[in-house]
Amino acid sequence: EEGRVEGARRGREEAEGRLREVEDALSRAGQESANARAEVEALRKEALEQAHLAGDAERALEELQERQRRQKEEEESAGSTLAIQESELKQLHHKQETEIQALKRQLVALAAAADGEAKRNSGGVPNPNE
């Protein structure tokens, strides 16, 4: 009888020991699971932050490209305007040169006519002021 009681007691102690081991293992597994969930959550938050930063960077890049495109258009437009103005100035300069040449010819003709008229009026005597 005593042997059976001792065997039962040892069996119970072994069972209680195994139960404690299982409980400890479950506790560790629960802690590891909680740690894993926390790590997954931290990674999710970091991924969201990175996605947000990437979106911000993409928008900033798009804005920069748009500003550069507008600036290029403005520069091209200004260049076209300058080219048109230069062409107009060249045309005006040419027109003025043509008018100056015409006025010089008229002045020479008027001077010759005045000289001829003066000679006729003086009877062919040259003008002493000449």
Coordinates of N, CA and C in Angstrom, one line a residue:
E1 N 0.9 -1.2 0.0 CA 0.0 0.0 0.0 C 0.9 1.2 0.0
E2 N 1.9 1.2 0.8 CA 2.8 2.3 0.9 C 3.5 2.6 -0.4
G3 N 3.8 1.6 -1.1 CA 4.5 1.7 -2.4 C 3.5 2.4 -3.4
R4 N 2.2 2.0 -3.3 CA 1.3 2.6 -4.2 C 1.1 4.1 -3.9
V5 N 1.0 4.4 -2.7 CA 0.9 5.8 -2.3 C 2.1 6.6 -2.7
E6 N 3.3 6.0 -2.5 CA 4.5 6.7 -2.9 C 4.5 6.9 -4.4
G7 N 4.1 5.8 -5.2 CA 4.1 5.9 -6.6 C 3.1 7.0 -7.1
A8 N 1.9 7.1 -6.4 CA 0.9 8.1 -6.8 C 1.4 9.4 -6.5
R9 N 2.1 9.6 -5.4 CA 2.7 10.9 -5.0 C 3.7 11.3 -6.0
R10 N 4.6 10.4 -6.4 CA 5.6 10.7 -7.4 C 4.9 11.0 -8.8
G11 N 3.9 10.3 -9.1 CA 3.2 10.6 -10.3 C 2.5 11.9 -10.3
R12 N 2.0 12.3 -9.1 CA 1.3 13.6 -9.0 C 2.4 14.7 -9.1
E13 N 3.5 14.5 -8.5 CA 4.6 15.5 -8.5 C 5.1 15.7 -10.0
E14 N 5.3 14.5 -10.6 CA 5.7 14.6 -12.0 C 4.7 15.3 -12.9
A15 N 3.4 15.0 -12.7 CA 2.3 15.6 -13.4 C 2.3 17.1 -13.2
E16 N 2.5 17.5 -11.9 CA 2.5 18.9 -11.5 C 3.7 19.6 -12.1
G17 N 4.8 18.9 -12.2 CA 6.1 19.5 -12.8 C 5.9 19.7 -14.3
R18 N 5.3 18.7 -14.9 CA 5.0 18.8 -16.4 C 4.0 19.9 -16.6
L19 N 3.0 20.0 -15.7 CA 2.0 21.1 -15.8 C 2.6 22.5 -15.7
R20 N 3.6 22.6 -14.8 CA 4.3 23.9 -14.6 C 5.1 24.2 -15.9
E21 N 5.7 23.1 -16.4 CA 6.5 23.3 -17.6 C 5.6 23.8 -18.8
V22 N 4.5 23.1 -18.9 CA 3.5 23.5 -20.0 C 3.0 24.9 -19.8
E23 N 2.7 25.3 -18.5 CA 2.2 26.6 -18.2 C 3.3 27.6 -18.5
D24 N 4.6 27.3 -18.1 CA 5.7 28.2 -18.4 C 5.9 28.4 -19.9
A25 N 5.8 27.2 -20.6 CA 5.9 27.3 -22.1 C 4.8 28.1 -22.7
L26 N 3.6 27.9 -22.2 CA 2.5 28.7 -22.7 C 2.7 30.2 -22.4
S27 N 3.2 30.5 -21.2 CA 3.4 31.9 -20.8 C 4.5 32.5 -21.7
R28 N 5.6 31.7 -22.0 CA 6.6 32.2 -22.9 C 6.0 32.4 -24.3
A29 N 5.2 31.5 -24.8 CA 4.6 31.6 -26.1 C 3.7 32.8 -26.2
G30 N 2.9 33.0 -25.1 CA 2.1 34.2 -25.1 C 2.9 35.5 -25.1
Q31 N 4.0 35.5 -24.4 CA 4.8 36.7 -24.3 C 5.5 36.9 -25.7
E32 N 5.9 35.8 -26.3 CA 6.5 35.9 -27.7 C 5.5 36.4 -28.7
S33 N 4.3 35.9 -28.5 CA 3.2 36.3 -29.4 C 2.9 37.8 -29.3
A34 N 2.8 38.2 -28.0 CA 2.6 39.7 -27.7 C 3.7 40.5 -28.3
N35 N 5.0 40.0 -28.1 CA 6.1 40.7 -28.7 C 6.0 40.8 -30.2
A36 N 5.7 39.7 -30.8 CA 5.5 39.6 -32.3 C 4.4 40.6 -32.8
R37 N 3.3 40.6 -32.1 CA 2.2 41.5 -32.4 C 2.7 43.0 -32.3
A38 N 3.4 43.3 -31.3 CA 3.9 44.7 -31.1 C 4.9 45.0 -32.2
E39 N 5.8 44.1 -32.5 CA 6.7 44.3 -33.6 C 6.0 44.5 -35.0
V40 N 5.0 43.7 -35.2 CA 4.2 43.8 -36.5 C 3.6 45.2 -36.5
E41 N 3.0 45.6 -35.4 CA 2.4 46.9 -35.3 C 3.4 48.0 -35.6
A42 N 4.5 47.9 -35.0 CA 5.6 48.9 -35.2 C 6.0 49.0 -36.6
L43 N 6.2 47.8 -37.2 CA 6.5 47.8 -38.7 C 5.4 48.3 -39.5
R44 N 4.2 48.1 -39.2 CA 3.0 48.6 -39.9 C 3.1 50.2 -39.9
K45 N 3.3 50.7 -38.7 CA 3.3 52.1 -38.5 C 4.5 52.7 -39.3
E46 N 5.6 52.1 -39.2 CA 6.8 52.6 -40.0 C 6.5 52.6 -41.5
A47 N 5.9 51.5 -41.9 CA 5.5 51.4 -43.4 C 4.6 52.5 -43.8
L48 N 3.6 52.8 -42.9 CA 2.7 53.9 -43.2 C 3.4 55.2 -43.2
E49 N 4.3 55.5 -42.3 CA 5.1 56.7 -42.3 C 5.9 56.8 -43.6
Q50 N 6.6 55.7 -43.9 CA 7.4 55.7 -45.2 C 6.5 56.0 -46.4
A51 N 5.3 55.4 -46.4 CA 4.4 55.7 -47.5 C 4.0 57.1 -47.6
H52 N 3.7 57.7 -46.4 CA 3.4 59.1 -46.3 C 4.5 60.0 -46.8
L53 N 5.7 59.7 -46.3 CA 6.9 60.5 -46.7 C 7.1 60.3 -48.2
A54 N 7.0 59.1 -48.8 CA 7.1 58.9 -50.2 C 6.1 59.7 -51.0
G55 N 4.9 59.7 -50.5 CA 3.8 60.5 -51.1 C 4.2 62.0 -51.1
D56 N 4.7 62.5 -49.9 CA 5.1 63.9 -49.9 C 6.2 64.2 -50.8
A57 N 7.2 63.3 -50.9 CA 8.3 63.5 -51.8 C 7.8 63.5 -53.3
E58 N 6.9 62.6 -53.6 CA 6.4 62.5 -54.9 C 5.7 63.8 -55.3
R59 N 4.8 64.3 -54.4 CA 4.1 65.6 -54.6 C 5.1 66.8 -54.8
A60 N 6.1 66.8 -54.0 CA 7.1 67.8 -54.1 C 7.9 67.8 -55.4
L61 N 8.2 66.6 -55.8 CA 8.8 66.4 -57.1 C 7.9 66.9 -58.3
E62 N 6.6 66.5 -58.2 CA 5.7 66.9 -59.2 C 5.6 68.4 -59.3
E63 N 5.5 69.1 -58.1 CA 5.4 70.5 -58.0 C 6.7 71.2 -58.6
L64 N 7.9 70.6 -58.3 CA 9.1 71.1 -58.9 C 9.1 71.0 -60.4
Q65 N 8.7 69.8 -60.9 CA 8.7 69.6 -62.3 C 7.7 70.6 -63.0
E66 N 6.6 70.8 -62.4 CA 5.6 71.8 -62.9 C 6.2 73.2 -62.9
R67 N 6.9 73.6 -61.9 CA 7.5 74.9 -61.8 C 8.5 75.0 -62.9
Q68 N 9.3 74.0 -63.1 CA 10.4 74.0 -64.1 C 9.7 74.1 -65.5
R69 N 8.6 73.4 -65.7 CA 8.0 73.4 -67.0 C 7.4 74.8 -67.3
R70 N 6.8 75.4 -66.3 CA 6.3 76.8 -66.5 C 7.4 77.8 -66.7
Q71 N 8.5 77.6 -66.0 CA 9.6 78.5 -66.2 C 10.2 78.4 -67.6
K72 N 10.3 77.1 -68.1 CA 10.8 76.9 -69.4 C 9.9 77.5 -70.4
E73 N 8.6 77.4 -70.2 CA 7.6 78.0 -71.2 C 7.8 79.5 -71.1
E74 N 7.9 80.1 -69.9 CA 8.1 81.5 -69.8 C 9.4 82.0 -70.5
E75 N 10.4 81.2 -70.3 CA 11.7 81.6 -71.0 C 11.6 81.5 -72.5
E76 N 10.9 80.4 -73.0 CA 10.7 80.3 -74.4 C 9.9 81.4 -75.0
S77 N 8.8 81.8 -74.2 CA 7.9 82.9 -74.6 C 8.7 84.2 -74.6
A78 N 9.5 84.4 -73.6 CA 10.3 85.6 -73.6 C 11.3 85.7 -74.7
G79 N 11.9 84.5 -75.0 CA 12.8 84.4 -76.1 C 12.2 84.7 -77.5
S80 N 10.9 84.2 -77.6 CA 10.2 84.5 -78.8 C 9.8 86.0 -78.9
T81 N 9.5 86.6 -77.8 CA 9.1 88.0 -77.8 C 10.4 88.8 -78.1
L82 N 11.5 88.5 -77.5 CA 12.7 89.2 -77.9 C 13.1 89.1 -79.3
A83 N 12.9 87.9 -79.9 CA 13.2 87.7 -81.3 C 12.3 88.5 -82.2
I84 N 11.0 88.6 -81.8 CA 10.1 89.4 -82.6 C 10.5 90.9 -82.4
Q85 N 10.8 91.3 -81.2 CA 11.2 92.7 -81.0 C 12.4 93.1 -81.8
E86 N 13.4 92.1 -81.8 CA 14.6 92.4 -82.5 C 14.3 92.5 -84.0
S87 N 13.5 91.7 -84.5 CA 13.1 91.7 -85.9 C 12.4 93.0 -86.3
E88 N 11.5 93.5 -85.4 CA 10.8 94.7 -85.6 C 11.8 95.9 -85.5
L89 N 12.7 95.9 -84.6 CA 13.7 96.9 -84.5 C 14.6 97.0 -85.8
K90 N 15.0 95.8 -86.3 CA 15.8 95.8 -87.5 C 15.0 96.3 -88.7
Q91 N 13.7 96.0 -88.8 CA 12.8 96.5 -89.8 C 12.7 98.1 -89.7
L92 N 12.5 98.5 -88.5 CA 12.4 100.0 -88.2 C 13.7 100.7 -88.6
H93 N 14.9 100.1 -88.2 CA 16.2 100.6 -88.5 C 16.3 100.7 -90.1
H94 N 16.0 99.7 -90.7 CA 16.1 99.6 -92.2 C 15.2 100.7 -92.8
K95 N 14.0 100.9 -92.3 CA 13.1 101.9 -92.8 C 13.6 103.3 -92.6
Q96 N 14.2 103.5 -91.4 CA 14.8 104.8 -91.1 C 16.0 105.1 -92.0
E97 N 16.8 104.1 -92.2 CA 18.0 104.3 -93.1 C 17.5 104.6 -94.5
T98 N 16.5 104.0 -95.0 CA 15.9 104.3 -96.3 C 15.4 105.7 -96.3
E99 N 14.7 106.1 -95.3 CA 14.1 107.5 -95.2 C 15.3 108.5 -95.2
I100 N 16.3 108.2 -94.4 CA 17.5 109.1 -94.3 C 18.1 109.3 -95.7
Q101 N 18.3 108.1 -96.4 CA 18.9 108.2 -97.8 C 18.0 109.0 -98.7
A102 N 16.7 108.8 -98.6 CA 15.8 109.6 -99.4 C 15.9 111.1 -99.1
L103 N 15.9 111.4 -97.8 CA 16.0 112.8 -97.4 C 17.4 113.4 -97.8
K104 N 18.5 112.7 -97.8 CA 19.7 113.2 -98.3 C 19.7 113.5 -99.8
R105 N 19.0 112.6 -100.5 CA 18.9 112.8 -102.0 C 18.0 114.1 -102.2
Q106 N 16.9 114.2 -101.4 CA 16.1 115.4 -101.6 C 16.9 116.7 -101.2
L107 N 17.7 116.6 -100.2 CA 18.5 117.7 -99.8 C 19.6 118.1 -100.9
V108 N 20.2 117.1 -101.5 CA 21.1 117.3 -102.5 C 20.4 118.0 -103.7
A109 N 19.2 117.4 -104.0 CA 18.5 118.0 -105.2 C 18.0 119.4 -104.9
L110 N 17.6 119.7 -103.6 CA 17.2 121.0 -103.3 C 18.4 122.0 -103.3
A111 N 19.5 121.5 -102.8 CA 20.7 122.4 -102.8 C 21.1 122.7 -104.3
A112 N 21.1 121.7 -105.2 CA 21.4 121.9 -106.6 C 20.4 122.9 -107.2
A113 N 19.1 122.7 -106.9 CA 18.1 123.6 -107.4 C 18.3 125.0 -106.9
A114 N 18.6 125.1 -105.6 CA 18.8 126.5 -105.0 C 20.1 127.1 -105.7
D115 N 21.1 126.3 -105.9 CA 22.3 126.8 -106.5 C 22.1 127.3 -107.9
G116 N 21.3 126.5 -108.7 CA 20.9 126.9 -110.0 C 20.1 128.1 -110.0
E117 N 19.2 128.2 -109.1 CA 18.3 129.4 -109.0 C 19.1 130.6 -108.7
A118 N 20.0 130.5 -107.8 CA 20.9 131.6 -107.4 C 21.7 132.1 -108.5
K119 N 22.2 131.2 -109.3 CA 23.1 131.5 -110.5 C 22.2 132.2 -111.5
R120 N 21.0 131.8 -111.7 CA 20.1 132.5 -112.7 C 19.8 133.9 -112.2
N121 N 19.5 134.0 -110.9 CA 19.1 135.3 -110.4 C 20.3 136.3 -110.3
S122 N 21.5 135.8 -110.3 CA 22.7 136.7 -110.2 C 23.3 136.9 -111.6
G123 N 22.7 136.3 -112.6 CA 23.2 136.5 -113.9 C 24.4 135.7 -114.2
G124 N 24.6 134.6 -113.5 CA 25.7 133.7 -113.8 C 26.9 134.1 -113.0
V125 N 26.8 135.1 -112.1 CA 27.9 135.5 -111.3 C 27.9 134.5 -110.1
P126 N 29.0 133.9 -109.8 CA 29.1 133.0 -108.7 C 28.9 133.7 -107.4
N127 N 28.3 133.1 -106.5 CA 28.0 133.6 -105.2 C 29.3 133.7 -104.4
P128 N 29.6 134.9 -103.8 CA 30.9 135.0 -103.2 C 30.9 134.2 -101.9
N129 N 29.8 133.8 -101.4 CA 29.8 133.0 -100.1 C 30.2 131.5 -100.4
E130 N 30.3 131.1 -101.6 CA 30.6 129.8 -102.0 C 32.1 129.5 -101.8

